[in-house]
Amino acid sequence: MTEKIVLAYSGGLDTSVLIKWLQEKYAAEVITVTVNVGQQENLKEIAEKANKLGVLKHYSIDATKEFAKNYVFPAIKANALYEGKYPISTSLSRPLIVYKMVEVAKKHNATGLAHGCTGKGNDQVRFDISFASLAPNLKIIAPIREWNMTREEEIAYALKKGISVSKAAKKYSIDQSIWGRSIECGILEDANQEPPEDAFEWTISPEKAKNVPEYVTIKFESGVPTSLNNEVMEPLQLITTLNTIAGQHGVGRIDHIEDRLIGIKSREIYECPAATVLLEAHKDLEKMVLTRHEIMFKQSVDTQWTFLVYAGLWNDPLREDLEAFINKSQEKVEGEVRMKLYKGSFQVVGRSSKLSLYDKNLVNYNIKTGFKQSYSKGFIELWGLQTKMANILRQKINKNLEAKTDLE
Ligand code: ARG
């Protein structure tokens, strides 16, 4: 039986070479799928390239709306920042890409699923586990992990097969979705070197940003943003609009050392303007409407959710278990947050909510609020009881030791 393989196709050199490789080495028919999650590529050109390389069929699937609503919005509810820094903009898109590939595979009775990830990154983990979870009967094919071709050998192979190779060697390896842009390779691999300006496309350098601050007001309902500056917006529109606004103020540049799943530490550069602003605003609003106990517990749930998604386990049942808690907590997360954007900085400067637990009368110095200050004395007594006892005991032991050494 002829193998029929569905390949995640970006239009780049690696996956173009893969088409030919699969046709030759696997004697397979290849179906390519490009899922648009906001990578701002020319989808028509990508389709033409695939067709020129003799694929059985090429699919170009616009999943931007679905991505915003069903993947990015849950990440906002979970305050998802991997290792406190990275809004998991690449990680989030992988399970959706696979979902779309599997739909195509079922339609064509495919025998295998293929991706072009290397053996050093996180994406291979995400693709493989999502493939295996959604289509356990299909073969997983990841040739780049095995073929051991150098860049030069790959280019030579491409030229031999009539694949166009762009003359200008690409300076960086880029991955984009509406939630952010990740920039890797080249000079960025020197962890001690400030990223050059040409690495950035979505954010202006903070030094060059306008000298006047801009305020944005974000309204949240059930934990997700529903309007921007009093204009009701669909998830996709809200995110892309905010990417532009915050980017113009140089907001959203991220530079950090990241722990990849496979153990390698990597220096990562991202620009995620909308994510940076929305996650900060959301977290701030939670502080106003959730109790301290909810917030403390939710932090650990959020961390676990974010790790699962980063680590390729979107399809593990634990994600939905955690979301049951997260979604319940988000029923109360509504209100407005005002943020100030200025030359790379982003700050919450105001928030309000019908469900606020913040009470100005309780916190101020007015003594006629009903808060019984005299009760605090007793509370502190009990709150610090064990701490006090532990210290009394320590002092007693120290004194006994001193008395013993004096005798010797
Ligand atoms: N380190 C990030 C992640 O694992 C970004 C990876 C970018 N991926 C890529 N294929 N260039 O999610």
XYZ file of C-alpha atoms and ligand atoms in Angstrom:
420
model
C 0.000 0.000 0.000
C 1.273 3.467 -0.822
C 2.042 5.533 2.227
C 0.008 8.704 2.465
C 1.593 11.248 4.767
C 0.199 14.507 6.093
C 2.993 17.013 6.672
C 2.928 20.235 8.707
C 4.257 22.631 6.086
C 5.637 26.112 6.735
C 6.979 26.828 3.261
C 10.536 27.092 4.591
C 13.597 25.155 3.473
C 13.331 22.297 5.988
C 9.748 21.347 5.303
C 10.162 21.841 1.538
C 13.070 19.396 1.541
C 10.858 17.111 3.617
C 8.231 16.911 0.880
C 10.802 15.524 -1.553
C 12.377 13.321 1.102
C 9.058 11.710 2.005
C 8.201 11.184 -1.656
C 11.580 9.541 -2.297
C 12.579 7.637 0.820
C 9.116 6.617 1.872
C 7.695 6.380 -1.645
C 4.833 8.323 -0.123
C 2.124 10.593 -1.360
C 2.405 13.822 0.579
C -0.426 16.078 1.699
C 0.713 19.398 3.115
C -1.122 21.459 5.717
C -0.346 25.057 6.637
C -2.356 26.252 9.596
C -2.551 29.996 9.965
C -2.298 30.966 13.628
C -1.176 34.486 12.792
C 2.306 33.918 11.369
C 1.737 36.636 8.749
C 3.189 34.596 5.896
C 2.064 34.698 2.299
C -0.228 31.670 2.292
C -0.741 31.769 -1.445
C 2.982 31.556 -2.110
C 3.283 28.692 0.348
C 0.483 26.822 -1.432
C 2.102 27.388 -4.815
C 5.436 26.142 -3.523
C 3.856 22.971 -2.144
C 1.994 22.291 -5.354
C 5.137 22.826 -7.387
C 6.836 20.153 -5.309
C 4.200 17.671 -6.365
C 2.042 17.218 -3.304
C -1.163 15.249 -3.630
C -3.035 18.167 -2.118
C -2.227 21.272 -0.096
C -4.431 22.691 2.636
C -4.257 26.259 3.872
C -6.358 26.536 7.004
C -7.172 29.789 8.737
C -7.375 29.001 12.453
C -6.659 32.465 13.828
C -10.103 32.994 15.361
C -10.194 29.548 16.884
C -6.678 30.012 18.213
C -7.563 33.312 19.891
C -10.744 32.051 21.498
C -9.939 28.462 22.436
C -6.204 28.551 23.102
C -5.090 32.093 23.921
C -8.061 32.992 26.114
C -7.626 29.959 28.398
C -3.976 31.012 28.711
C -5.062 34.459 29.912
C -7.322 32.889 32.534
C -4.345 30.810 33.686
C -1.946 33.806 33.762
C 0.294 31.650 31.606
C 3.915 32.774 31.741
C 6.376 29.883 31.549
C 9.166 30.401 34.065
C 7.606 33.744 34.876
C 8.508 35.230 31.504
C 7.321 33.464 28.354
C 3.622 33.714 27.337
C 3.911 30.269 25.611
C 2.973 31.802 22.257
C 4.608 29.030 20.221
C 3.641 26.208 22.567
C -0.070 27.051 22.477
C -0.350 26.794 18.694
C 1.055 23.271 18.300
C -1.954 21.270 19.535
C -4.255 23.270 17.249
C -2.001 22.688 14.230
C -2.036 18.965 14.981
C -5.810 18.965 15.433
C -6.201 20.408 11.943
C -3.670 17.953 10.471
C -5.503 15.006 11.966
C -8.789 16.200 10.433
C -7.091 16.224 7.036
C -5.490 12.823 7.682
C -8.879 11.270 8.477
C -10.442 12.721 5.359
C -7.736 11.210 3.164
C -7.233 7.948 5.044
C -3.606 8.882 5.587
C -1.108 6.383 6.984
C 1.227 8.808 8.715
C 1.776 12.270 10.152
C 5.031 14.179 9.742
C 6.697 17.292 11.115
C 9.960 19.087 10.506
C 11.139 19.621 14.087
C 14.685 18.940 15.167
C 15.617 16.649 18.024
C 16.755 19.518 20.210
C 13.601 21.510 20.798
C 10.221 21.463 22.478
C 8.130 21.395 19.338
C 8.961 17.760 18.520
C 7.544 16.804 21.920
C 4.355 18.770 21.304
C 3.826 17.345 17.813
C 4.629 13.748 18.705
C 2.417 13.626 21.798
C -0.465 15.420 20.073
C -0.159 13.081 17.057
C -0.156 10.040 19.303
C -3.091 11.317 21.362
C -5.369 12.335 18.500
C -4.418 9.665 15.967
C -2.860 6.724 17.812
C -3.023 4.486 14.753
C -0.973 6.693 12.467
C 2.794 6.516 12.036
C 4.809 9.459 13.348
C 7.505 10.573 10.957
C 10.140 13.107 11.990
C 12.985 12.791 9.476
C 14.962 15.852 10.587
C 15.566 14.136 13.901
C 17.244 11.292 12.046
C 18.681 12.380 8.740
C 21.746 14.165 10.174
C 22.152 16.474 7.170
C 24.256 19.586 7.618
C 22.851 22.886 6.388
C 25.124 22.686 3.333
C 24.024 19.142 2.488
C 20.417 20.192 2.867
C 20.852 23.147 0.503
C 22.636 20.920 -2.026
C 19.790 18.392 -1.829
C 17.225 21.198 -2.208
C 18.925 22.609 -5.295
C 19.131 19.145 -6.833
C 15.390 18.712 -6.317
C 14.469 22.104 -7.740
C 13.528 23.688 -4.425
C 14.118 27.429 -4.406
C 16.614 28.469 -1.762
C 16.607 32.134 -0.794
C 20.034 33.693 -1.361
C 20.082 35.839 1.745
C 20.905 33.476 4.569
C 18.235 34.060 7.185
C 19.694 35.735 10.221
C 17.173 34.348 12.694
C 14.779 31.471 13.082
C 11.339 32.926 13.611
C 8.081 31.461 14.821
C 4.960 33.588 14.979
C 1.405 33.396 16.193
C -1.001 36.172 17.143
C 0.168 35.718 20.751
C 3.809 36.457 20.010
C 6.934 36.216 17.946
C 9.886 34.080 18.969
C 13.311 34.829 17.598
C 16.202 32.381 17.796
C 19.649 31.543 16.365
C 22.554 33.593 15.084
C 23.999 36.198 17.385
C 21.149 35.665 19.845
C 22.800 32.426 20.938
C 25.391 34.541 22.751
C 23.482 34.930 26.006
C 25.621 37.887 27.020
C 24.950 39.938 23.894
C 22.111 42.460 23.740
C 19.766 41.515 20.885
C 20.308 43.741 17.839
C 17.433 45.967 16.745
C 16.885 43.972 13.562
C 15.669 41.011 15.614
C 12.461 42.885 16.382
C 9.509 43.528 14.106
C 6.467 43.986 16.288
C 7.941 46.407 18.804
C 9.675 49.712 18.289
C 12.769 50.234 20.381
C 11.708 51.848 23.697
C 14.230 54.658 23.123
C 12.509 55.557 19.868
C 8.962 55.242 21.162
C 6.722 58.279 21.552
C 7.497 60.647 24.402
C 3.885 60.710 25.511
C 2.323 57.843 27.427
C -0.795 56.135 26.172
C -3.533 54.741 28.364
C -5.530 51.656 27.456
C -8.631 50.408 29.236
C -9.373 46.709 29.099
C -12.694 45.285 30.186
C -12.790 41.696 31.422
C -15.812 39.418 31.726
C -15.494 35.911 33.188
C -11.724 36.289 33.121
C -11.322 37.224 29.467
C -10.975 40.595 27.751
C -14.122 41.694 25.938
C -13.501 45.321 25.131
C -10.608 47.656 24.507
C -10.935 51.381 25.154
C -14.713 50.913 25.469
C -15.007 49.220 22.093
C -16.390 45.685 22.197
C -14.098 43.374 20.234
C -13.853 39.750 19.190
C -10.867 37.911 20.730
C -8.784 37.990 17.545
C -9.389 41.682 16.870
C -8.677 42.636 20.464
C -5.349 40.818 20.489
C -4.150 42.121 17.134
C -5.192 45.696 17.943
C -3.340 45.556 21.237
C -0.271 44.087 19.543
C -0.121 47.236 17.425
C -0.789 49.717 20.236
C 1.628 48.205 22.757
C 4.241 47.522 20.077
C 4.313 51.229 19.215
C 5.370 51.911 22.798
C 8.119 49.300 22.765
C 6.179 47.103 25.184
C 6.538 43.316 25.100
C 10.194 42.535 24.501
C 11.331 39.499 26.464
C 14.859 38.144 26.916
C 15.335 35.158 29.189
C 17.108 31.886 29.827
C 14.583 29.111 29.319
C 14.610 25.489 30.373
C 13.600 23.347 27.439
C 11.804 20.151 28.200
C 14.686 18.004 26.986
C 17.050 19.620 29.485
C 18.857 22.192 27.367
C 18.947 25.749 28.647
C 18.372 28.234 25.860
C 18.481 31.986 25.526
C 15.141 33.082 24.126
C 13.996 36.368 22.668
C 10.309 37.100 22.220
C 8.131 40.036 21.416
C 4.639 39.656 22.784
C 3.052 43.106 23.127
C -0.603 42.136 23.598
C 0.238 39.150 25.790
C 2.411 41.253 28.078
C -0.319 43.852 28.602
C -3.260 41.460 28.898
C -1.567 39.086 31.325
C -0.540 41.951 33.597
C -4.036 43.454 33.521
C -5.718 40.112 34.172
C -3.505 39.251 37.118
C -4.120 42.660 38.623
C -7.889 42.322 38.386
C -7.770 38.878 40.002
C -6.075 40.474 42.993
C -9.059 42.721 43.438
C -11.836 40.145 43.156
C -10.396 36.882 44.497
C -9.629 36.119 48.120
C -6.053 35.691 49.275
C -6.719 31.959 49.633
C -8.013 31.656 46.096
C -5.061 33.611 44.736
C -2.459 31.538 46.577
C -3.988 28.256 45.479
C -4.567 29.432 41.929
C -0.900 30.350 41.522
C 0.052 26.698 41.779
C -2.755 25.655 39.408
C -1.666 28.305 36.899
C 1.953 27.162 37.060
C 0.908 23.552 36.493
C -1.386 24.460 33.566
C 1.350 26.512 31.914
C 3.921 23.768 32.351
C 1.582 21.149 30.867
C 1.005 23.242 27.757
C 4.683 24.140 27.399
C 5.608 20.495 27.827
C 3.412 19.195 25.012
C 0.693 17.773 27.233
C -2.246 19.866 26.004
C -4.178 16.629 25.529
C -3.561 15.267 29.002
C -6.831 15.097 30.982
C -5.156 17.073 33.759
C -5.431 20.229 31.650
C -9.201 20.053 31.661
C -9.248 19.094 35.338
C -7.253 22.217 36.127
C -9.486 24.297 33.867
C -12.531 23.206 35.846
C -11.037 25.042 38.822
C -9.715 27.937 36.769
C -13.021 28.552 34.985
C -14.963 28.485 38.245
C -12.626 31.073 39.733
C -12.960 33.266 36.651
C -16.713 33.756 37.104
C -15.775 36.596 39.439
C -13.057 38.126 37.325
C -14.847 41.048 35.800
C -14.158 44.733 35.719
C -11.933 47.258 34.037
C -8.202 47.746 34.178
C -6.427 50.870 33.016
C -2.838 50.590 31.890
C -0.208 53.136 31.046
C 2.224 52.344 28.244
C 5.337 54.418 27.988
C 8.700 53.770 26.351
C 8.794 50.047 27.000
C 7.136 50.192 30.392
C 3.644 48.964 31.163
C 1.878 49.676 34.377
C -1.553 49.157 35.811
C -2.679 52.572 37.029
C -6.318 51.883 37.854
C -8.889 49.122 38.207
C -12.544 48.832 39.145
C -15.013 46.005 39.552
C -18.561 45.453 40.731
C -17.229 42.343 42.451
C -14.318 44.072 44.146
C -13.276 42.873 47.594
C -11.289 46.065 48.019
C -13.125 48.458 50.315
C -11.754 51.940 50.598
C -13.563 52.475 53.892
C -11.938 49.465 55.473
C -8.425 50.424 54.568
C -8.422 54.141 55.375
C -7.761 55.809 58.699
C -11.396 56.522 59.431
C -12.048 54.908 62.805
C -15.809 54.734 62.376
C -15.885 51.952 59.783
C -16.971 49.069 61.954
C -13.554 47.420 61.722
C -12.724 46.651 65.343
C -9.075 47.519 65.745
C -9.096 46.174 69.269
C -9.654 42.663 67.866
C -6.315 42.833 66.102
C -4.439 42.446 69.372
C -5.995 39.033 70.049
C -5.601 37.960 66.468
C -1.880 38.747 66.475
C -1.449 36.879 69.757
C -2.820 33.674 68.239
C -1.344 34.170 64.772
C 2.170 34.421 66.215
C 1.707 31.856 68.989
C 3.799 29.037 67.491
C 6.504 31.383 66.294
C 6.795 32.826 69.781
C 6.926 29.356 71.373
C 9.600 28.144 68.967
C 11.780 31.096 69.845
C 11.300 30.717 73.582
C 12.312 27.072 73.257
C 15.395 27.937 71.191
C 16.514 30.484 73.763
C 16.066 27.957 76.554
C 18.194 25.377 74.731
C 20.902 27.945 74.008
C 20.989 29.007 77.648
C 21.363 25.402 78.822
C 24.197 24.864 76.351
C 25.962 27.997 77.564
C 25.555 26.905 81.199
C 27.057 23.495 80.304
C 30.099 24.963 78.538
C 30.655 27.355 81.476
C 30.903 24.339 83.772
C 33.467 22.553 81.568
N 11.198 28.171 23.153
C 9.898 28.420 22.654
C 9.007 27.220 22.846
O 9.492 26.158 22.987
C 9.907 28.937 21.247
C 10.322 27.948 20.211
C 10.286 28.516 18.862
N 10.076 27.452 17.931
C 10.599 27.404 16.735
N 10.299 26.389 16.008
N 11.401 28.326 16.281
O 7.816 27.296 22.876
